[in-house]
Tab-separated table of C-alpha atoms in Angstrom:
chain	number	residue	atom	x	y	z
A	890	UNK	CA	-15.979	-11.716	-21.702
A	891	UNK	CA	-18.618	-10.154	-19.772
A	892	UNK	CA	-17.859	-6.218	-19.156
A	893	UNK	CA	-18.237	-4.542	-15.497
A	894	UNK	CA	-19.444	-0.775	-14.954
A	895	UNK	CA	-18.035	-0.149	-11.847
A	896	UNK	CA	-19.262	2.227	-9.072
A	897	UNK	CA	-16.971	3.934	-6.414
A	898	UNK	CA	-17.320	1.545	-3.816
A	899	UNK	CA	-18.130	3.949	-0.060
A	900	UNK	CA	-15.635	0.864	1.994
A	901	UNK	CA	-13.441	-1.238	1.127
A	902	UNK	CA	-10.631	-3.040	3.339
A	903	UNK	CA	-8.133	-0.409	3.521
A	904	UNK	CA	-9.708	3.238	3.318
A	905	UNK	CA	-12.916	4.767	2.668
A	906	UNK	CA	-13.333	6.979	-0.446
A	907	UNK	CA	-13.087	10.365	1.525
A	908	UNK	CA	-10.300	9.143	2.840
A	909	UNK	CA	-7.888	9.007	-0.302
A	910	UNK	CA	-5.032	11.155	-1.251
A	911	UNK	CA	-3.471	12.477	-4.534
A	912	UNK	CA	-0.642	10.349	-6.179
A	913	UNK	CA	2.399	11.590	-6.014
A	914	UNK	CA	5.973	11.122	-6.326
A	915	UNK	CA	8.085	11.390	-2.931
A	916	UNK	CA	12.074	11.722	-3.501
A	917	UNK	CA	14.195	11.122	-0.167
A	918	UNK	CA	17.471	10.998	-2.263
A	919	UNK	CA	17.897	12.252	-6.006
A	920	UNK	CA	18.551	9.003	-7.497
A	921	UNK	CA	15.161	8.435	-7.262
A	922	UNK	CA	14.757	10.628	-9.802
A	923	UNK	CA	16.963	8.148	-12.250
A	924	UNK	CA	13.910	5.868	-12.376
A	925	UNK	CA	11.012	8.210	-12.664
A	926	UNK	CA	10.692	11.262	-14.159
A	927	UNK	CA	9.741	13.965	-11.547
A	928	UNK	CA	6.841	14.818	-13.849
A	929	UNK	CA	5.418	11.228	-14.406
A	930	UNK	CA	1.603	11.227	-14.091
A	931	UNK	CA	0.423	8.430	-11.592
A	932	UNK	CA	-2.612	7.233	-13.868
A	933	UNK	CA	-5.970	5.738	-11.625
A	934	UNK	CA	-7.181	3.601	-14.246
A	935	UNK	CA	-10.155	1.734	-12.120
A	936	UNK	CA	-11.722	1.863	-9.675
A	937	UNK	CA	-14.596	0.144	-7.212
A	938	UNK	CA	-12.632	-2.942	-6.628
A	939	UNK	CA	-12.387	-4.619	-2.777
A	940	UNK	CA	-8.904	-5.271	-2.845
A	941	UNK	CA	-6.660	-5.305	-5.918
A	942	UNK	CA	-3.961	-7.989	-6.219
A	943	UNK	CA	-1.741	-10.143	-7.956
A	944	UNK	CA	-1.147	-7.817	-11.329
A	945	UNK	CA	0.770	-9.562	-14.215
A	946	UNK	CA	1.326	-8.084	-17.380
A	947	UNK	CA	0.068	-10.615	-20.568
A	948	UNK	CA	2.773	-9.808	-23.205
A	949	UNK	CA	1.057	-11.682	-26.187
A	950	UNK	CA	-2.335	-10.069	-25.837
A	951	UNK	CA	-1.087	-6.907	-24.419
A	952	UNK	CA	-3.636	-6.452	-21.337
A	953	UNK	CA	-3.072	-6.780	-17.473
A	954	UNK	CA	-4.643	-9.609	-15.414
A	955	UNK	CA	-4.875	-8.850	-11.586
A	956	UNK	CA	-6.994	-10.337	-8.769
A	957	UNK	CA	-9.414	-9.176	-6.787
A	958	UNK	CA	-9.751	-11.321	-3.807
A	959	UNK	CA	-12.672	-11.152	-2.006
A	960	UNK	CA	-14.540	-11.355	-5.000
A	961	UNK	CA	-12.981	-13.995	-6.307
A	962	UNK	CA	-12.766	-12.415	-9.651
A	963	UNK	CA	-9.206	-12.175	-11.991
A	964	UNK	CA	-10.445	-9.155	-13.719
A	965	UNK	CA	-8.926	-8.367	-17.055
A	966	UNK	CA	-7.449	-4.577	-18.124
A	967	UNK	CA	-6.533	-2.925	-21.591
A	968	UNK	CA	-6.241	-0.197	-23.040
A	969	UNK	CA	-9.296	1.615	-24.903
A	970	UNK	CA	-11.293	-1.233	-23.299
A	971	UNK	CA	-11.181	-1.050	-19.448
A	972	UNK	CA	-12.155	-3.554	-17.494
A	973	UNK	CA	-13.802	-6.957	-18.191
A	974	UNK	CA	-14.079	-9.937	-15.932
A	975	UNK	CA	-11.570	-12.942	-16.466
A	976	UNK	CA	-12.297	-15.847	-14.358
A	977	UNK	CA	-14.914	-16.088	-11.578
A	978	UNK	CA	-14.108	-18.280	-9.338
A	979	UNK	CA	-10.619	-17.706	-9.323
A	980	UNK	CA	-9.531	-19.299	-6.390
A	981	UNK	CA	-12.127	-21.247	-4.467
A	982	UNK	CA	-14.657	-23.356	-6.174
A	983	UNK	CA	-16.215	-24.425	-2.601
A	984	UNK	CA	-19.666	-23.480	-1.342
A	985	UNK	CA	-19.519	-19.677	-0.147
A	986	UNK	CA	-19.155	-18.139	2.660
A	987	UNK	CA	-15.357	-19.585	3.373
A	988	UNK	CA	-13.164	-16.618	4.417
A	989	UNK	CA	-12.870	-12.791	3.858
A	990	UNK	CA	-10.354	-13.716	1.083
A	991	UNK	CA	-11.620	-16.656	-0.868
A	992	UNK	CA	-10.070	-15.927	-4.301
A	993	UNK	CA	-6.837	-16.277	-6.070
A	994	UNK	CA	-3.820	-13.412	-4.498
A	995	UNK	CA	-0.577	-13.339	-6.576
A	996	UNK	CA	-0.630	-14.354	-10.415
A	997	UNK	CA	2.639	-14.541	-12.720
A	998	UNK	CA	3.357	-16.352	-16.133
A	999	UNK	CA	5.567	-19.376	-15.988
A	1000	UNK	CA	8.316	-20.279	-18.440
A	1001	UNK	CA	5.583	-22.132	-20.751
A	1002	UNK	CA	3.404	-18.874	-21.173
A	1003	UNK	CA	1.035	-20.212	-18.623
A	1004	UNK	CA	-0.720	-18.392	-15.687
A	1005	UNK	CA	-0.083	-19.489	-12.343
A	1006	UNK	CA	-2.200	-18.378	-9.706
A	1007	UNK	CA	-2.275	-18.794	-5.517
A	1008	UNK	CA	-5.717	-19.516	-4.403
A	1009	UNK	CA	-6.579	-18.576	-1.721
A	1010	UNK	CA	-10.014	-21.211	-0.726
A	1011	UNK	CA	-8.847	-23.985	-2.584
A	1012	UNK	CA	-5.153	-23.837	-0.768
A	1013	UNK	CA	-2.827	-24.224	-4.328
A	1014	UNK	CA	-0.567	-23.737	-6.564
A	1015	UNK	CA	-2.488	-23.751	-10.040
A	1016	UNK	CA	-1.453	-23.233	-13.721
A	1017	UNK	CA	-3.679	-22.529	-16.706
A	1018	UNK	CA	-3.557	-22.035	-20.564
A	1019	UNK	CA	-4.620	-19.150	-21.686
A	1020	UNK	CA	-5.593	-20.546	-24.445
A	1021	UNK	CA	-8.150	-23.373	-24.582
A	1022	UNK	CA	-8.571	-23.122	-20.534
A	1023	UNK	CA	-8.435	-25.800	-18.069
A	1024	UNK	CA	-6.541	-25.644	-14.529
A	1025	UNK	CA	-3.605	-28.093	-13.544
A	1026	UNK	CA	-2.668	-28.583	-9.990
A	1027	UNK	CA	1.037	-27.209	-9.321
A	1028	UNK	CA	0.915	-28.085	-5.440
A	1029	UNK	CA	-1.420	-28.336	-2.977
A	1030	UNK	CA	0.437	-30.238	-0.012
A	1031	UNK	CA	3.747	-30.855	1.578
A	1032	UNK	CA	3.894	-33.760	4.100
A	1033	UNK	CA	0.334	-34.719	3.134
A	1034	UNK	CA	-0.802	-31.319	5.036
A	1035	UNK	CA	-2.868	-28.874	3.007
A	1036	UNK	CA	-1.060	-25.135	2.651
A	1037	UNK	CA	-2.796	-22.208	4.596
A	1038	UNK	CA	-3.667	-19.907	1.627
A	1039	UNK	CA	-0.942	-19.730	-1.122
A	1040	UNK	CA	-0.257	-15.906	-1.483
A	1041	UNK	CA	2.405	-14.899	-3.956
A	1042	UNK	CA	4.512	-16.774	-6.591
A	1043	UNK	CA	7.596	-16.632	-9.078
A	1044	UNK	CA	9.398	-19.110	-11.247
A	1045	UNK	CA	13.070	-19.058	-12.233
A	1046	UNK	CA	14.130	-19.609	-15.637
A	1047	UNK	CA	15.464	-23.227	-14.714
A	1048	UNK	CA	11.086	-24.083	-13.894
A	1049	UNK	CA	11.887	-23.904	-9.875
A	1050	UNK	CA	8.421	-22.270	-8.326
A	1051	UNK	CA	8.859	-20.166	-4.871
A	1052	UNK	CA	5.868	-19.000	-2.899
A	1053	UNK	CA	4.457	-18.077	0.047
A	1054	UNK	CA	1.758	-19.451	2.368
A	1055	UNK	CA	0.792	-16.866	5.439
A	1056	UNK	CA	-2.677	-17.349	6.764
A	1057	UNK	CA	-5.034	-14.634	5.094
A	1058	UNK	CA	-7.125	-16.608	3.307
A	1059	UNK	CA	-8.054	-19.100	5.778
A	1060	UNK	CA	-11.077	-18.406	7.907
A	1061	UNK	CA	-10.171	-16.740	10.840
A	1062	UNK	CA	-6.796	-16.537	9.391
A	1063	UNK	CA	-4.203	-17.711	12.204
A	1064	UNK	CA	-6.422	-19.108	14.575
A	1065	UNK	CA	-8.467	-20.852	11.934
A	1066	UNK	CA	-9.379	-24.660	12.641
A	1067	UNK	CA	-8.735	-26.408	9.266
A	1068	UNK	CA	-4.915	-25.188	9.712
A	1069	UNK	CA	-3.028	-28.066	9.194
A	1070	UNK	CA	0.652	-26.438	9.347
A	1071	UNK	CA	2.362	-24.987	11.727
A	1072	UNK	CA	4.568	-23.180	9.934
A	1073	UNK	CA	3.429	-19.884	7.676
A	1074	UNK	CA	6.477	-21.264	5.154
A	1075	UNK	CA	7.401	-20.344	1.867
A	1076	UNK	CA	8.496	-23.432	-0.444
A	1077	UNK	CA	10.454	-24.285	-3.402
A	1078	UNK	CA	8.521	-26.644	-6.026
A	1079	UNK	CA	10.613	-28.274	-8.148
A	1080	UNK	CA	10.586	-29.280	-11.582
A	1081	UNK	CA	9.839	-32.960	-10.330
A	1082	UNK	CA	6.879	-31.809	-8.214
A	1083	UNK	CA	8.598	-32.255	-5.061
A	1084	UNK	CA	7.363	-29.679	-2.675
A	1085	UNK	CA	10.050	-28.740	0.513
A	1086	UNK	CA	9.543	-25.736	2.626
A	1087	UNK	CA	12.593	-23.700	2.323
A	1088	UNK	CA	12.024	-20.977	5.159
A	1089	UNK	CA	10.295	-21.663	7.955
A	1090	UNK	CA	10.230	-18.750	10.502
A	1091	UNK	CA	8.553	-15.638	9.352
A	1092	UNK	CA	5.325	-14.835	10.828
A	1093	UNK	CA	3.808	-12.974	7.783
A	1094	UNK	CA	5.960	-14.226	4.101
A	1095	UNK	CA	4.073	-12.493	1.498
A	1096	UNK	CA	5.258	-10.779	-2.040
A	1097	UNK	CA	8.473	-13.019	-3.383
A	1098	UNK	CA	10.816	-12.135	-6.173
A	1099	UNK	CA	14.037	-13.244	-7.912
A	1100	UNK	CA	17.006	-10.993	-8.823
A	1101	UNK	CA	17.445	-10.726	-11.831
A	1102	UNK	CA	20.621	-13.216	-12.149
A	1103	UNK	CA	18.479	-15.585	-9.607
A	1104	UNK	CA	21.013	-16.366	-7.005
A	1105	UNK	CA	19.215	-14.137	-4.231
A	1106	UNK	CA	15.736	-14.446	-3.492
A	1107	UNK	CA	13.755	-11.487	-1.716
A	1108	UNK	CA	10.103	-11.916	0.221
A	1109	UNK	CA	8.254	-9.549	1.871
A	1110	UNK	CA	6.735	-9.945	5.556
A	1111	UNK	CA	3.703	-7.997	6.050
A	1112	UNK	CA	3.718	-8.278	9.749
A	1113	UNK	CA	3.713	-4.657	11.456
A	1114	UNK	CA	6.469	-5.296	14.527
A	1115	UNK	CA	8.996	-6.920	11.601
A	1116	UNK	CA	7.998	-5.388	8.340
A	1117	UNK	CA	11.103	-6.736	6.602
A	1118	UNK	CA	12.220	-7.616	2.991
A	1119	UNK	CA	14.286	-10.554	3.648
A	1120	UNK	CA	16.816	-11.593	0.831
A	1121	UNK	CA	17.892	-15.591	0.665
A	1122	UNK	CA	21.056	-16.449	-0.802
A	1123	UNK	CA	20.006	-19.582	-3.381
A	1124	UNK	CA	21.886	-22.667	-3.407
A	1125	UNK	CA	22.738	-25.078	-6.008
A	1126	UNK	CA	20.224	-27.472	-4.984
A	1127	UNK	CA	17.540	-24.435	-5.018
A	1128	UNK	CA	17.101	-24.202	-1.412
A	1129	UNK	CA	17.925	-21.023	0.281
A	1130	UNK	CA	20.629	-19.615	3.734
A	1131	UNK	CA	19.655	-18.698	6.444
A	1132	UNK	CA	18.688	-14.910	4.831
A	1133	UNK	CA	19.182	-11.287	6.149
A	1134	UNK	CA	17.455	-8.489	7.136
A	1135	UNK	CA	17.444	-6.332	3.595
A	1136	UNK	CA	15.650	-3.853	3.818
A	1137	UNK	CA	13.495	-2.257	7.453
A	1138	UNK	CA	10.356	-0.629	6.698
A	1139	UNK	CA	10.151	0.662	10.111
A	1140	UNK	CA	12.814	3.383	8.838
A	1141	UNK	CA	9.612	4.959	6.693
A	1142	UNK	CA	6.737	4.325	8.548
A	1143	UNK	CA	4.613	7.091	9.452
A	1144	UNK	CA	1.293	7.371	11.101
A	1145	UNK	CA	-0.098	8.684	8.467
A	1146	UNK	CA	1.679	6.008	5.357
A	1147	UNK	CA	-0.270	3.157	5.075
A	1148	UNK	CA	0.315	-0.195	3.860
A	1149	UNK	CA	3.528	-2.957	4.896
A	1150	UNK	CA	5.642	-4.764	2.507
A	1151	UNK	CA	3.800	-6.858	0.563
A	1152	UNK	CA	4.617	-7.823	-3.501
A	1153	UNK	CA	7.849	-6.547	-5.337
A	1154	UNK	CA	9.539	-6.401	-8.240
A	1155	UNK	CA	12.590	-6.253	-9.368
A	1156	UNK	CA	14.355	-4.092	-12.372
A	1157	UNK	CA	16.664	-5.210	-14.985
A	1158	UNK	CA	19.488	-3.630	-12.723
A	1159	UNK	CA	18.720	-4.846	-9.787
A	1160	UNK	CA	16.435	-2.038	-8.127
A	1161	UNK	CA	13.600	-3.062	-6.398
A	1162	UNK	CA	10.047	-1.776	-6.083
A	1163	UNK	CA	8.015	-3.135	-3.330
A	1164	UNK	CA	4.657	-2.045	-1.743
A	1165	UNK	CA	4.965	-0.665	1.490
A	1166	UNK	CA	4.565	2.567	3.628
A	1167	UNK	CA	2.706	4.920	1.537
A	1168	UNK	CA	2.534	3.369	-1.732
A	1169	UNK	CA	5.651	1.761	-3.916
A	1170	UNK	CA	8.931	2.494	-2.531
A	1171	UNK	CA	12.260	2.264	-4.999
A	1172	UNK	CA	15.071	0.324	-3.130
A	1173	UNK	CA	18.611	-0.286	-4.662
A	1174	UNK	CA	20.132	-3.227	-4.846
A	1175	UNK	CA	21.901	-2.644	-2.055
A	1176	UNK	CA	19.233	-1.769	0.087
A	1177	UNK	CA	19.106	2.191	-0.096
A	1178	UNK	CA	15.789	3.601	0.183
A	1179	UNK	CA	15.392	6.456	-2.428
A	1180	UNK	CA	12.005	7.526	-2.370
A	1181	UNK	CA	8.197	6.112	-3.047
A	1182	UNK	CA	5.595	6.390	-5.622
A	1183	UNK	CA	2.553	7.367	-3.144
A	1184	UNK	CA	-0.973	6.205	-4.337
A	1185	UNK	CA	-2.465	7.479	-1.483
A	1186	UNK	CA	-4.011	4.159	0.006
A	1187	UNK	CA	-2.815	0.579	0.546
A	1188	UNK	CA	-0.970	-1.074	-1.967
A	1189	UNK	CA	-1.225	-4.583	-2.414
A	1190	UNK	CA	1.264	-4.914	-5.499
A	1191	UNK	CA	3.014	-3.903	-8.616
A	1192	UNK	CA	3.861	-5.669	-12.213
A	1193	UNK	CA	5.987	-4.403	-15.214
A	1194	UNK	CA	3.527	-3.883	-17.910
A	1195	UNK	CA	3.416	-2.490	-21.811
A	1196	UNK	CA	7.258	-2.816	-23.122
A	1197	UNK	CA	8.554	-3.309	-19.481
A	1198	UNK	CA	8.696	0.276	-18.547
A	1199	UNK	CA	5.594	0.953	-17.460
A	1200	UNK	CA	4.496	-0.237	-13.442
A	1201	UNK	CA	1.400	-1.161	-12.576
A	1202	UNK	CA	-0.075	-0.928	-9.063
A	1203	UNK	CA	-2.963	-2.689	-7.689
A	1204	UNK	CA	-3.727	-0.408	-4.653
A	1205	UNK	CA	-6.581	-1.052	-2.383
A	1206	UNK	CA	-9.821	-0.894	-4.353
A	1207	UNK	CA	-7.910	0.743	-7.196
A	1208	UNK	CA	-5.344	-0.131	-9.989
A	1209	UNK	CA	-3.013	2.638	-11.162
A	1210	UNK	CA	0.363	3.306	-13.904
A	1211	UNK	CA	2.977	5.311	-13.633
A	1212	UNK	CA	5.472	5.257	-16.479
A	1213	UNK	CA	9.379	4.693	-15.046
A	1214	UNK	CA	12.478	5.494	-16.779
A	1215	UNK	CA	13.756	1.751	-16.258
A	1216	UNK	CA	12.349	-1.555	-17.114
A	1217	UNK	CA	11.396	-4.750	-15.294
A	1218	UNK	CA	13.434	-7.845	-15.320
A	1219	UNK	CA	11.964	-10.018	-17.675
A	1220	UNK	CA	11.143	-7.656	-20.447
């Protein structure tokens, strides 16, 4: 795999490099301090991306995968080797220019140790050995209607797929004119291959996430005027209630606290850590905001990495670690 030497890039879509502030951990309530310690070094481990995405953690090899969008690039990261360039394209194999976001967004591992990846350009669902290569087409319909840009994805342990579909990748997002659905949905593929759309009326879905004994599902809406984690009580037949409002993000945001809700994990009890205002903020399972891991920028999204303990964070042009005193469901 080829290797990158990366420069600081002077813009990127969220902040110049003048602009950045130190890491740092912010405690609003001293529980916070039960899942990191109030020492723990916020690592930058790269830098001179255009927007980090989509990190998931590859236990067998031991290295990180995330996406970097705009370029189109899944870039590869381990330690004592850095950075190295995975697959280019990653999410649009069209003729360029299509969109400020052509490449693939969230990545995750499904139950057969593949990676699945949304795409962004070529509007799907895709999964891929790691070994011996070749990409499979999860979904990329419902109702015959292409998806806007497939942004963030998780399986449950039964082989159920939920993601979301907001507009970002299209060209000229909302208003774009190959948009062939209405709706900015997210939908439930099932282990037939059926495809159903089982929320239909947020304006931005975006990061998506399972508790850990799968009967609640939570998603993110990065949209500024309802900057919500919703949580969706699941149903027998995998489809989801009518939801509630779990967490507000309007609560913490400040003028000077960038970034929305966008991905999320969740911990093996239940906590959750989801981008938002400022950086990574730590949410109980009930809802209480205790505090946020800052990065200083934008953050697109998070992953449990290493032997679970250890979260990743793809912010902005950057990807960071901070070592937790918990571990991610899954591990």
């Amino acid at each position: 795999m080829k290797k990158i030497a990366f420069l600081m890039l002077g813009i990127t879509l969220g902040c110049t490099a003048q602009e950045k502030a130190a890491p740092k951990l912010v405690a609003e309530n001293d529980a916070f301090y039960n899942y990191l310690d109030e020492n723990a070094e916020i690592e930058v481990l790269a830098e001179g991306f255009t927007w980090s995405e989509g990190p998931v953690w590859i236990k067998e090899g031991g290295y990180l995968l995330f996406s970097d969008v705009p370029k189109n690039t899944i870039f590869k990261w381990k330690e004592g080797e850095g950075i190295s360039e995975f697959l280019k394209p990653s999410g649009y194999t069209g003729v360029l220019p299509y969109s400020r976001e052509p490449g693939s967004n969230g990545l995750t591992i499904n139950n057969n140790g593949e990676l699945v990846a949304c795409e962004h350009g070529d509007r799907r669902i895709t999964r891929m050995p790691l070994v011996g290569g070749g990409k499979f087409t999860l979904a990329d319909t419902w109702q015959g209607k292409r998806f806007n840009s497939p942004n963030d994805v998780v399986q449950a342990s039964n082989g159920t797929y939920y993601f979301t579909d907001p507009p970002y990748g299209l060209p000229k997002q909302q208003d774009s004119e190959i948009r062939e659905i209405d709706a900015f949905g997210v939908y439930k593929i099932g282990t037939d291959g059926s495809v159903e759309m089982v929320i239909s009326n947020l304006n931005r879905p975006n990061g998506v996430a399972l508790s850990p004994d799968e009967k609640t599902l939570y998603v993110a809406q990065s949209d500024f005027n309802a900057p919500y984690i919703m949580a969706y009580n699941i149903q027998d037949d995998g489809s989801v209630d009518e939801g509630k409002v779990f967490f507000d993000a309007k609560t913490v945001l400040k003028p000077d606290l960038r970034g929305l809700p966008d991905g999320l994990k969740v911990a093996k009890d239940g906590t959750i850590f989801s981008t938002g205002p400022g950086g990574v903020l730590v949410i109980t399972s009930e809802g209480k905001y205790l505090g946020r891991i800052e990065t200083g920028q934008p953050t697109a999204n998070c992953a449990w990495g290493d032997d679970g303990s250890v979260l990743y964070m793809t912010a902005n042009n950057t990807l960071m670690r901070v070592q937790t005193k918990t571990v991610g469901d899954g591990f």
